[in-house]
């Protein structure tokens, strides 16, 4: 059942990949794209938001004020930028020098039609609220610029069923740090969510909205070989091994498929890898036993090696 | 490394052994990794410091 869904998901991935490219834009870019006609106004407003966000000490206050401002004064661009700048000048050291320029340029654009400005204001508002919300989410603390980027992260990931449009996952935000072990516990009765989460994390399907990243790179910027060949190892209960090959053969198969060059003969490396996981230590199996005939423990040992990106560097 | 219910066919003792092996992979000489075990089993989850419950 899970397999079937998984395969379906894989087939879907080509169709979905275009969607993801669209979704891969940052919030800032979204704000700028809101309306071409008022591009400049949007840029100014966007600038305010960037400064607010990086101003650590007062970021909460600044973002709150900016949100209120955009809410109440959305009718006129001059007021929007003016007051946002004022809020910025109060709370940000970097913003004070720039606020005058923003004022001047906003005056030049005071003839912008009201509905457009309201549109920009609303989209900014939404964007600010989103970031305000993120500020409070505990996950964001770990994604702070002062720390290393998480090894794997999901940002507001939503996955909708293609036919029913029902959200299988909704606004899921997770981050996984390097050097840490995690257990992600799922409901055993919901195979669909299980398969969907694995497919999302493994890059087999693209989310309907949101982004999956490895360190600073969105999955959409990587092809399958880069992602699953170099960055990500995936161990699934099925399809991890070729039953017609022995343990050594399985490892060599994966090593060859990786397209990497190795400093030592691949066979020597493969033997070391099996020794490292005590393969066959307390069973009859040796490295020549076909994977289809392996004891479950040795099978699991071998899987952990075959699917580990560490093969490439050992 | 993303692991999907690897221990589903194993008994408790073997599961423990395999989970131990996985955890050993987190920090090796030249690399730091993240190990993510997706599971429906609370006993498996109990082996980990970081548990994300999405039920």
XYZ file of C-alpha atoms in Angstrom:
369
model
C 0.000 0.000 0.000
C 2.705 2.398 1.052
C 4.787 1.296 -1.896
C 2.074 1.977 -4.346
C 1.523 5.441 -3.002
C 5.203 6.033 -3.028
C 5.490 5.036 -6.644
C 2.528 7.192 -7.547
C 4.251 10.024 -5.817
C 7.384 9.474 -7.836
C 5.403 9.651 -11.030
C 3.831 12.875 -9.903
C 7.130 14.522 -9.291
C 7.706 15.655 -12.853
C 4.394 17.410 -13.002
C 4.856 19.039 -9.646
C 8.346 20.320 -10.194
C 7.198 23.392 -12.081
C 4.969 24.333 -9.183
C 7.861 24.152 -6.851
C 9.978 26.498 -8.877
C 7.284 29.070 -8.421
C 7.082 28.374 -4.750
C 10.811 28.573 -4.318
C 10.807 32.354 -4.276
C 11.468 33.970 -0.954
C 8.956 36.076 0.946
C 10.896 39.158 0.026
C 10.638 38.329 -3.651
C 6.914 37.699 -3.245
C 6.497 41.159 -1.810
C 8.356 42.752 -4.704
C 6.398 40.827 -7.277
C 3.057 41.855 -5.885
C 2.305 44.456 -8.574
C 4.546 45.581 -11.369
C 2.921 49.010 -11.595
C 3.979 49.926 -8.083
C 7.257 48.172 -8.162
C 9.172 51.011 -6.586
C 6.760 51.429 -3.740
C 6.958 47.733 -3.055
C 10.728 47.864 -3.024
C 10.728 50.628 -0.463
C 8.303 48.845 1.714
C 10.297 45.718 1.272
C 13.408 47.535 2.388
C 11.688 48.569 5.601
C 10.802 44.998 6.283
C 14.365 43.798 5.718
C 15.828 46.343 8.087
C 13.215 45.599 10.723
C 13.890 41.951 10.518
C 17.631 42.204 10.962
C 17.368 44.658 13.844
C 17.665 42.117 16.603
C 17.052 44.184 19.687
C 13.768 45.729 18.628
C 12.653 43.466 15.857
C 9.420 42.467 17.596
C 8.320 46.058 18.168
C 9.366 47.218 14.749
C 7.538 44.467 12.966
C 4.428 45.043 15.040
C 4.370 48.749 14.262
C 5.000 48.193 10.601
C 2.148 45.725 10.480
C -0.240 48.149 12.154
C 0.865 50.921 9.820
C 0.300 48.967 6.665
C -3.073 47.823 7.995
C -4.531 51.194 8.765
C -2.953 53.384 6.111
C -3.093 51.187 3.104
C -5.048 53.778 1.089
C -2.175 56.093 0.332
C 1.328 55.109 -0.559
C 2.942 58.235 0.883
C 1.560 57.575 4.326
C 2.441 53.943 4.218
C 6.083 54.511 3.481
C 6.271 57.581 5.739
C 4.987 55.893 8.815
C 6.781 52.668 8.178
C 9.983 54.700 7.916
C 9.184 56.483 11.159
C 8.746 53.188 12.905
C 11.952 52.055 11.386
C 13.878 55.153 12.418
C 12.730 54.704 15.990
C 13.718 51.113 16.263
C 16.549 50.585 13.895
C 19.975 52.145 13.798
C 20.536 51.230 10.174
C 17.240 52.623 8.936
C 17.619 56.298 9.949
C 19.848 57.334 7.075
C 17.607 55.796 4.464
C 14.210 57.031 5.612
C 14.543 60.432 3.924
C 15.221 58.858 0.552
C 12.216 56.663 1.016
C 10.066 59.731 1.780
C 11.224 61.593 -1.314
C 10.680 58.722 -3.625
C 7.336 57.932 -2.131
C 6.196 61.490 -2.931
C 7.238 60.992 -6.523
C 4.915 58.006 -6.662
C 1.965 59.568 -4.882
C -0.138 59.246 -8.037
C -0.239 55.456 -7.770
C -3.826 54.192 -7.995
C -5.315 53.338 -4.620
C -6.315 49.702 -5.319
C -2.729 48.852 -6.320
C -1.364 50.333 -3.144
C -3.890 48.473 -1.074
C -2.848 45.311 -2.841
C 0.830 45.899 -2.061
C -0.005 46.844 1.502
C -2.027 43.689 1.972
C 0.620 41.410 0.562
C 3.266 43.106 2.708
C 1.018 42.781 5.668
C 0.636 39.069 5.058
C 4.363 38.690 4.576
C 5.148 40.579 7.786
C 2.621 38.609 9.758
C 4.124 35.426 8.483
C 7.575 36.469 9.655
C 6.255 37.683 12.946
C 4.743 34.291 13.424
C 8.020 32.667 12.485
C 9.840 34.775 15.037
C 7.806 33.142 17.739
C 8.147 29.618 16.439
C 10.833 27.720 18.354
C 12.180 26.206 15.133
C 13.314 29.568 13.890
C 15.704 30.027 16.753
C 17.656 27.087 15.397
C 17.648 28.548 11.896
C 19.123 31.830 13.164
C 21.902 33.305 11.093
C 24.317 32.868 13.971
C 24.089 29.108 13.761
C 24.829 26.653 11.003
C 21.916 26.019 8.690
C 19.984 22.863 9.476
C 21.004 19.805 7.512
C 17.422 19.362 6.385
C 14.531 21.728 6.836
C 10.908 22.001 5.802
C 9.405 25.473 5.689
C 5.617 25.869 5.757
C 5.285 22.782 3.641
C 1.806 21.971 2.440
C 1.055 18.957 0.315
C -2.371 18.688 -1.229
C -3.923 15.581 -2.680
C -3.901 16.102 -6.431
C -7.475 15.002 -6.936
C -9.337 15.956 -3.780
C -7.120 18.999 -2.971
C -7.262 17.878 0.633
C -4.140 18.857 2.582
C -2.202 15.746 3.479
C 0.310 17.935 5.303
C -0.452 21.514 6.143
C 2.104 24.248 6.961
C 4.641 21.778 8.241
C 7.847 23.374 9.510
C 10.637 21.124 10.750
C 14.387 21.396 11.005
C 17.035 18.780 11.542
C 20.496 19.806 12.731
C 23.772 18.194 11.798
C 25.132 15.888 14.461
C 21.698 15.081 15.865
C 19.439 12.051 15.795
C 15.705 12.474 15.450
C 12.673 10.269 15.672
C 9.664 11.502 13.752
C 6.628 9.701 15.119
C 3.637 9.209 12.862
C 0.232 7.664 13.220
C 0.493 3.989 12.272
C -3.001 4.016 10.758
C -2.256 6.815 8.313
C -0.085 5.355 5.599
C -0.765 8.239 3.276
C 0.772 10.863 5.554
C 3.675 8.515 6.225
C 4.424 7.954 2.552
C 3.897 11.630 1.759
C 6.330 12.824 4.430
C 9.018 10.426 3.261
C 8.469 11.418 -0.340
C 8.764 15.095 0.591
C 11.913 14.629 2.671
C 13.444 12.371 0.045
C 12.690 14.844 -2.727
C 10.486 12.402 -4.636
C 7.616 14.872 -4.715
C 7.530 18.624 -4.533
C 5.315 20.295 -1.953
C 2.207 22.132 -3.145
C 3.533 25.152 -1.294
C 6.500 25.786 0.967
C 10.050 24.627 0.627
C 12.275 21.697 1.518
C 15.952 22.559 1.889
C 19.229 20.863 2.629
C 21.423 23.413 4.355
C 21.036 26.528 2.181
C 19.971 24.743 -0.996
C 16.336 24.175 -1.913
C 15.628 20.686 -3.219
C 14.429 22.292 -6.442
C 18.001 23.436 -7.174
C 19.322 19.883 -7.037
C 18.797 17.043 -9.440
C 18.038 13.537 -8.199
C 21.643 12.395 -8.494
C 23.014 15.313 -6.509
C 20.368 15.001 -3.845
C 20.132 11.278 -3.286
C 23.576 10.411 -4.570
C 25.558 12.877 -2.495
C 23.521 14.682 0.104
C 20.833 12.351 1.292
C 20.762 8.718 2.278
C 17.434 7.000 2.445
C 16.747 3.640 4.017
C 13.341 2.183 3.317
C 12.036 -1.247 4.325
C 11.668 -2.123 0.642
C 13.861 -1.718 -2.405
C 16.999 -0.914 -0.449
C 18.876 -3.946 -1.648
C 19.183 -5.951 -4.806
C 18.299 -9.484 -3.788
C 20.194 -10.930 -6.742
C 23.504 -9.472 -5.598
C 25.578 -10.385 -2.568
C 26.467 -7.893 0.149
C 29.657 -6.826 -1.541
C 27.879 -6.616 -4.890
C 25.211 -4.344 -3.459
C 27.798 -1.956 -2.104
C 29.809 -1.928 -5.314
C 26.628 -1.369 -7.266
C 25.813 1.758 -5.271
C 29.389 2.996 -5.353
C 29.515 2.689 -9.122
C 26.118 4.318 -9.499
C 27.261 7.325 -7.464
C 29.591 8.351 -10.273
C 32.270 9.272 -7.740
C 35.924 8.441 -7.921
C 37.470 6.641 -4.986
C 40.963 6.899 -3.595
C 41.159 3.168 -2.833
C 39.830 0.149 -4.741
C 36.046 0.053 -4.261
C 36.146 -3.585 -3.189
C 38.487 -2.794 -0.301
C 36.300 0.092 0.791
C 33.186 -2.095 0.598
C 34.800 -4.758 2.796
C 35.769 -2.156 5.379
C 32.238 -0.811 5.387
C 30.794 -4.251 6.088
C 33.331 -4.842 8.869
C 32.408 -1.507 10.412
C 28.800 -2.617 10.890
C 29.811 -6.130 12.072
C 28.174 -7.703 9.070
C 27.829 -11.472 9.466
C 29.455 -11.421 12.898
C 26.900 -13.654 14.570
C 25.270 -15.328 11.600
C 26.302 -17.673 8.847
C 26.248 -14.948 6.230
C 29.392 -13.743 4.617
C 29.935 -11.010 2.110
C 29.110 -13.384 -0.747
C 25.656 -14.429 0.514
C 22.949 -13.098 -1.769
C 21.080 -10.217 -0.195
C 17.791 -12.054 -0.731
C 18.975 -14.822 1.599
C 20.272 -12.664 4.405
C 19.241 -12.815 8.002
C 17.143 -9.694 8.833
C 19.857 -8.234 11.059
C 22.549 -8.524 8.426
C 20.093 -7.183 5.912
C 19.539 -4.110 8.074
C 23.290 -3.736 8.554
C 23.875 -3.879 4.849
C 21.048 -1.442 4.156
C 22.551 1.085 6.527
C 25.723 0.935 4.440
C 24.228 0.789 0.994
C 22.063 3.824 1.646
C 24.600 5.873 3.509
C 26.181 8.793 1.691
C 29.234 8.136 3.890
C 30.182 5.412 1.430
C 31.514 8.145 -0.764
C 34.017 9.457 1.730
C 35.128 6.392 3.623
C 20.081 10.075 6.473
C 16.375 9.376 6.420
C 15.326 6.006 7.745
C 11.842 4.611 7.372
C 10.866 2.055 10.016
C 14.006 0.017 9.499
C 13.331 -2.090 12.578
C 9.856 -3.154 11.573
C 10.916 -6.775 10.933
C 13.386 -7.032 13.788
C 12.989 -8.154 17.380
C 13.768 -5.768 20.242
C 17.363 -6.798 20.691
C 18.198 -6.545 17.025
C 16.354 -3.241 16.719
C 18.438 -1.838 19.508
C 21.606 -2.968 17.791
C 20.643 -1.408 14.479
C 19.486 1.846 16.062
C 22.817 1.973 17.899
C 24.646 1.521 14.613
C 22.673 4.335 13.072
C 23.395 6.664 15.950
C 27.083 5.934 15.625
C 26.920 7.404 12.130
C 25.920 10.844 13.384
C 29.441 11.991 14.072
C 32.317 10.342 12.329
C 35.880 11.464 11.797
C 35.245 13.630 8.799
C 31.524 14.250 8.765
C 28.523 15.340 10.753
C 25.174 13.957 9.754
C 21.555 14.139 10.732
C 19.789 10.867 11.256
C 16.027 11.022 10.911
C 14.093 7.905 11.764
C 10.479 8.012 10.666
C 8.541 5.562 12.782
C 5.131 4.672 14.131
C 6.615 2.876 17.107
C 7.013 4.671 20.448
C 9.650 2.186 21.587
C 11.821 3.119 18.625
C 11.270 6.819 19.297
C 12.349 6.322 22.907
C 15.918 5.689 21.686
C 16.253 9.283 20.523
C 16.814 12.561 22.318
C 14.864 14.525 19.756
C 11.353 13.254 19.211
C 9.025 15.062 16.830
C 5.507 13.778 17.282
C 3.366 14.526 14.243
C 0.373 12.388 15.215
